[in-house]
Tab-separated table of C-alpha atoms and ligand atoms in Angstrom:
chain	number	residue	atom	x	y	z
A	228	MET	CA	0.000	0.000	0.000
A	229	SER	CA	1.333	3.447	-0.890
A	230	TYR	CA	0.809	6.229	1.606
A	231	VAL	CA	2.100	9.677	2.527
A	232	ILE	CA	3.040	10.991	5.968
A	233	THR	CA	3.594	14.741	6.184
A	234	ILE	CA	5.558	16.696	8.767
A	235	ASP	CA	5.264	20.482	8.627
A	236	GLY	CA	6.631	23.042	11.011
A	237	PRO	CA	8.966	25.999	11.488
A	238	ALA	CA	12.744	26.105	11.029
A	239	GLY	CA	14.752	24.108	13.534
A	240	ALA	CA	11.837	22.166	15.055
A	241	GLY	CA	13.771	18.930	14.456
A	242	LYS	CA	11.617	17.884	11.510
A	243	SER	CA	14.486	16.622	9.349
A	244	THR	CA	15.967	14.312	11.942
A	245	ILE	CA	12.561	12.970	12.908
A	246	ALA	CA	11.363	12.606	9.308
A	247	LYS	CA	14.545	10.690	8.414
A	248	ARG	CA	14.240	8.401	11.435
A	249	THR	CA	10.521	7.835	10.786
A	250	ALA	CA	11.262	6.866	7.180
A	251	GLN	CA	14.048	4.550	8.317
A	252	ALA	CA	11.869	2.883	10.988
A	253	LEU	CA	9.086	2.265	8.456
A	254	GLY	CA	11.455	1.314	5.612
A	255	ILE	CA	10.094	4.033	3.299
A	256	SER	CA	11.521	7.091	1.495
A	257	TYR	CA	12.140	10.530	2.924
A	258	LEU	CA	11.264	13.667	0.953
A	259	ASP	CA	13.099	16.765	2.147
A	260	THR	CA	11.206	19.565	0.374
A	261	GLY	CA	13.329	22.248	2.056
A	262	ALA	CA	16.376	20.806	0.273
A	263	ILE	CA	14.617	21.368	-3.057
A	264	TYR	CA	13.890	25.020	-2.178
A	265	ARG	CA	17.450	25.464	-0.956
A	266	ALA	CA	18.952	24.012	-4.147
A	267	ILE	CA	16.768	26.187	-6.350
A	268	ALA	CA	17.564	29.312	-4.307
A	269	LEU	CA	21.296	28.596	-4.479
A	270	ILE	CA	21.266	28.184	-8.239
A	271	LEU	CA	18.991	31.166	-8.919
A	272	ALA	CA	21.088	33.444	-6.704
A	273	SER	CA	24.386	32.254	-8.171
A	274	SER	CA	22.994	32.779	-11.694
A	275	GLU	CA	22.041	36.275	-10.528
A	276	VAL	CA	18.352	35.745	-11.248
A	277	LYS	CA	16.802	38.382	-9.014
A	278	PRO	CA	13.651	37.463	-7.060
A	279	ASP	CA	11.712	40.401	-8.500
A	280	ASN	CA	11.384	39.358	-12.126
A	281	ASP	CA	8.803	36.620	-12.687
A	282	GLU	CA	9.599	36.224	-16.351
A	283	TYR	CA	13.336	35.627	-15.831
A	284	LEU	CA	12.520	33.392	-12.890
A	285	ARG	CA	10.128	31.259	-14.922
A	286	GLU	CA	12.640	30.909	-17.720
A	287	ALA	CA	15.498	30.069	-15.368
A	288	LEU	CA	13.335	27.553	-13.487
A	289	SER	CA	12.439	25.772	-16.720
A	290	LYS	CA	16.157	25.082	-17.274
A	291	ILE	CA	16.877	23.769	-13.793
A	292	ARG	CA	16.460	20.057	-13.138
A	293	VAL	CA	16.429	19.122	-9.458
A	294	GLU	CA	16.712	15.472	-8.438
A	295	LEU	CA	16.822	13.729	-5.100
A	296	ARG	CA	18.895	10.563	-5.139
A	297	ASP	CA	20.230	8.493	-2.221
A	298	GLY	CA	19.662	11.317	0.247
A	299	LYS	CA	21.536	13.794	-1.968
A	300	VAL	CA	20.307	16.793	-3.950
A	301	PHE	CA	21.432	17.284	-7.534
A	302	VAL	CA	20.909	20.306	-9.750
A	303	ASN	CA	21.436	19.495	-13.410
A	304	ASP	CA	23.445	16.424	-12.244
A	305	PHE	CA	25.656	18.518	-9.960
A	306	ASP	CA	25.649	17.479	-6.283
A	307	VAL	CA	24.816	20.546	-4.146
A	308	SER	CA	23.991	18.647	-0.914
A	309	GLY	CA	26.818	20.305	1.049
A	310	GLU	CA	26.513	23.808	-0.356
A	311	ILE	CA	22.829	24.194	0.514
A	312	ARG	CA	23.423	23.900	4.278
A	313	THR	CA	24.859	27.329	5.039
A	314	PRO	CA	23.374	30.373	6.813
A	315	GLU	CA	23.550	32.247	3.467
A	316	VAL	CA	21.372	29.622	1.802
A	317	ASP	CA	19.006	29.722	4.839
A	318	GLU	CA	18.359	33.345	3.901
A	319	LEU	CA	18.200	32.803	0.133
A	320	ALA	CA	15.786	29.871	0.457
A	321	SER	CA	13.511	31.943	2.670
A	322	VAL	CA	13.411	34.694	0.012
A	323	TYR	CA	12.961	32.528	-3.100
A	324	SER	CA	10.515	30.079	-1.468
A	325	ALA	CA	8.144	32.987	-0.785
A	326	LEU	CA	7.631	33.496	-4.534
A	327	PRO	CA	4.485	31.921	-6.028
A	328	VAL	CA	6.282	31.313	-9.349
A	329	VAL	CA	8.932	29.238	-7.550
A	330	ARG	CA	6.386	27.277	-5.477
A	331	LYS	CA	4.319	26.502	-8.560
A	332	ALA	CA	7.355	25.260	-10.494
A	333	LEU	CA	8.315	22.878	-7.673
A	334	LEU	CA	4.876	21.451	-6.937
A	335	GLY	CA	4.906	18.734	-9.627
A	336	LEU	CA	8.358	17.495	-8.656
A	337	GLN	CA	7.224	17.013	-5.047
A	338	GLN	CA	3.919	15.387	-5.960
A	339	GLU	CA	5.683	12.839	-8.187
A	340	GLN	CA	7.658	11.317	-5.321
A	341	PRO	CA	5.009	8.956	-3.845
A	342	LYS	CA	4.710	7.251	-7.244
A	343	HIS	CA	7.804	5.278	-6.288
A	344	GLY	CA	6.315	4.098	-2.958
A	345	PRO	CA	5.274	5.400	0.475
A	346	ILE	CA	7.045	8.535	1.732
A	347	VAL	CA	7.547	10.788	4.710
A	348	ALA	CA	7.468	14.345	3.339
A	349	GLU	CA	8.831	17.202	5.392
A	350	GLY	CA	8.381	20.938	4.808
A	351	ARG	CA	6.158	23.962	5.379
A	352	ASP	CA	3.083	23.188	3.282
A	353	VAL	CA	3.352	19.471	2.532
A	354	GLY	CA	0.233	18.596	4.548
A	355	SER	CA	-1.810	21.538	3.261
A	356	VAL	CA	-0.815	22.211	-0.369
A	357	VAL	CA	1.431	19.443	-1.711
A	358	PHE	CA	-0.270	16.376	-0.188
A	359	PRO	CA	-3.626	17.530	1.240
A	360	GLY	CA	-4.874	13.919	1.073
A	361	ALA	CA	-1.950	12.483	3.102
A	362	GLN	CA	-2.909	9.570	5.366
A	363	VAL	CA	-1.169	11.015	8.450
A	364	LYS	CA	-0.186	14.648	9.013
A	365	PHE	CA	1.912	16.200	11.746
A	366	PHE	CA	2.732	19.776	12.666
A	367	MET	CA	5.931	19.798	14.699
A	368	THR	CA	7.011	22.882	16.543
A	369	ALA	CA	9.071	24.020	19.547
A	370	SER	CA	9.826	27.327	21.224
A	371	PRO	CA	12.290	29.597	19.345
A	372	GLU	CA	14.772	29.109	22.225
A	373	ALA	CA	14.564	25.304	22.070
A	374	ARG	CA	14.996	25.397	18.284
A	375	ALA	CA	17.950	27.795	18.480
A	376	ARG	CA	19.607	25.580	21.100
A	377	ARG	CA	19.248	22.513	18.843
A	378	ARG	CA	20.603	24.332	15.765
A	379	TYR	CA	23.501	25.652	17.844
A	380	LEU	CA	24.410	22.185	19.147
A	381	GLU	CA	24.060	20.701	15.654
A	382	ARG	CA	26.477	23.277	14.192
A	383	VAL	CA	28.963	22.817	17.032
A	384	SER	CA	28.868	19.027	16.629
A	385	LYS	CA	29.736	19.480	12.947
A	386	GLY	CA	32.640	21.773	13.838
A	387	ARG	CA	30.937	24.782	12.238
A	388	PRO	CA	31.071	28.319	13.662
A	389	ALA	CA	28.005	28.970	15.849
A	390	ASN	CA	26.640	31.844	17.903
A	391	TYR	CA	23.465	31.118	19.913
A	392	ASP	CA	22.155	34.705	19.952
A	393	GLU	CA	22.616	35.083	16.206
A	394	ILE	CA	20.909	31.745	15.542
A	395	LEU	CA	17.963	32.715	17.799
A	396	ALA	CA	17.582	36.096	16.075
A	397	ALA	CA	17.696	34.424	12.636
A	398	ILE	CA	15.053	31.867	13.676
A	399	ILE	CA	12.704	34.572	14.956
A	400	GLU	CA	13.225	36.565	11.759
A	401	ARG	CA	12.668	33.533	9.506
A	402	ASP	CA	9.528	32.515	11.452
A	403	LYS	CA	8.137	35.975	10.860
A	404	HIS	CA	8.944	35.799	7.161
A	405	ASP	CA	7.679	32.217	6.670
A	406	SER	CA	4.411	32.910	8.568
A	407	SER	CA	3.571	36.271	7.050
A	408	ARG	CA	4.366	35.598	3.398
A	409	ALA	CA	1.444	35.695	0.979
A	410	ALA	CA	2.270	32.395	-0.776
A	411	ALA	CA	1.758	29.279	1.382
A	412	PRO	CA	2.374	30.885	4.786
A	413	LEU	CA	3.363	28.429	7.498
A	414	SER	CA	0.174	27.083	9.078
A	415	VAL	CA	-1.150	23.960	10.762
A	416	PRO	CA	-2.693	21.785	8.005
A	417	ASP	CA	-6.285	20.586	8.413
A	418	GLY	CA	-6.317	17.323	10.305
A	419	ALA	CA	-2.674	17.557	11.414
A	420	ILE	CA	-1.546	16.210	14.788
A	421	TYR	CA	0.091	19.110	16.676
A	422	LEU	CA	3.331	18.283	18.466
A	423	ASP	CA	5.179	20.787	20.657
A	424	THR	CA	8.573	19.143	21.087
A	425	SER	CA	10.231	21.831	23.275
A	426	ASP	CA	10.443	19.465	26.239
A	427	MET	CA	10.575	16.144	24.411
A	428	THR	CA	13.607	14.040	23.569
A	429	GLU	CA	14.155	12.929	19.981
A	430	ASP	CA	13.192	9.342	20.897
A	431	GLU	CA	9.977	10.511	22.555
A	432	VAL	CA	8.988	12.466	19.446
A	433	LEU	CA	9.833	9.544	17.178
A	434	ASN	CA	7.844	7.051	19.266
A	435	CYS	CA	4.873	9.375	19.416
A	436	ILE	CA	4.924	9.755	15.617
A	437	LEU	CA	5.350	6.032	14.975
A	438	ASP	CA	2.452	5.198	17.350
A	439	ARG	CA	0.144	7.638	15.584
A	440	VAL	CA	1.224	6.425	12.123
A	441	ARG	CA	0.684	2.756	12.987
A	442	GLU	CA	-2.687	3.566	14.489
A	443	ALA	CA	-3.777	5.581	11.431
A	444	LEU	CA	-2.510	2.998	8.940
A	445	SER	CA	-4.247	0.145	10.771
A	446	HIS	CA	-7.547	1.766	9.731
A	447	GLU	CA	-6.496	1.843	6.057
A	448	ASP	CA	-6.999	-1.148	3.735
B	152	DC	O1	13.330	23.296	6.130
B	152	DC	P1	14.464	24.147	5.541
B	152	DC	O2	15.085	25.076	6.535
B	152	DC	O3	15.485	23.315	4.831
B	152	DC	O4	13.737	25.058	4.429
B	152	DC	C1	14.433	26.028	3.699
B	152	DC	C2	13.503	27.170	3.302
B	152	DC	O5	12.534	26.711	2.359
B	152	DC	C3	12.719	27.817	4.459
B	152	DC	O6	12.824	29.234	4.362
B	152	DC	C4	11.293	27.428	4.222
B	152	DC	C5	11.236	27.037	2.780
B	152	DC	N1	10.357	25.898	2.538
B	152	DC	C6	9.113	26.154	2.049
B	152	DC	O7	8.755	27.316	1.852
B	152	DC	N2	8.274	25.122	1.772
B	152	DC	C7	8.641	23.859	1.980
B	152	DC	N3	7.788	22.862	1.711
B	152	DC	C8	9.921	23.574	2.518
B	152	DC	C9	10.766	24.632	2.787
């Protein structure tokens, strides 16, 4: 049986880690929609396609082929998986993902993914716009401070430069931008299970998600 599980929520809520672990536990694929927006933003910005010209954007987007293979992101066969995880691309992705022309161009690519089998899709509008008919939907969030702390620890563990106050300020700013934008503002999808993970461990979140998924799927054929 093919099915879709969606996990939406703000930046740094731990969605990626949990979505990956959920997919692994269920033996299904993981769709990181943020990685697609990041890759597109990186390429558009480096090709100097400004976010204020729909016509150029549409033309540039028609020439960009994004693929997700083995947990990596490729743009026109070029692996950008490392390059898209920088604070600069955090900002660029937030700007370009707010544009309706960009969202429209990336919708089909995302909706094609479950054709290959069940998936866990993670993003900002996967339960509302991309997969409104998903079998199980989650909205995962945590306080800005809890999210900043996690991002900080993640960067430190990877040996990257990190400043807690700067990360917190960037998260608050990005939340504001992602929630107030006109195109697909961050919101809790209809029927989504709301999870505030501020005081939960990763294992607690994972177990809670797996319990709810198994329960929901047991009612499906
Ligand atoms: O989850 P992330 O930080 O990798 O996402 C990068 C940016 O892309 C972030 O600004 C939100 C945006 N995004 C989006 O608008 N819609 C999605 N489905 C996924 C990400």
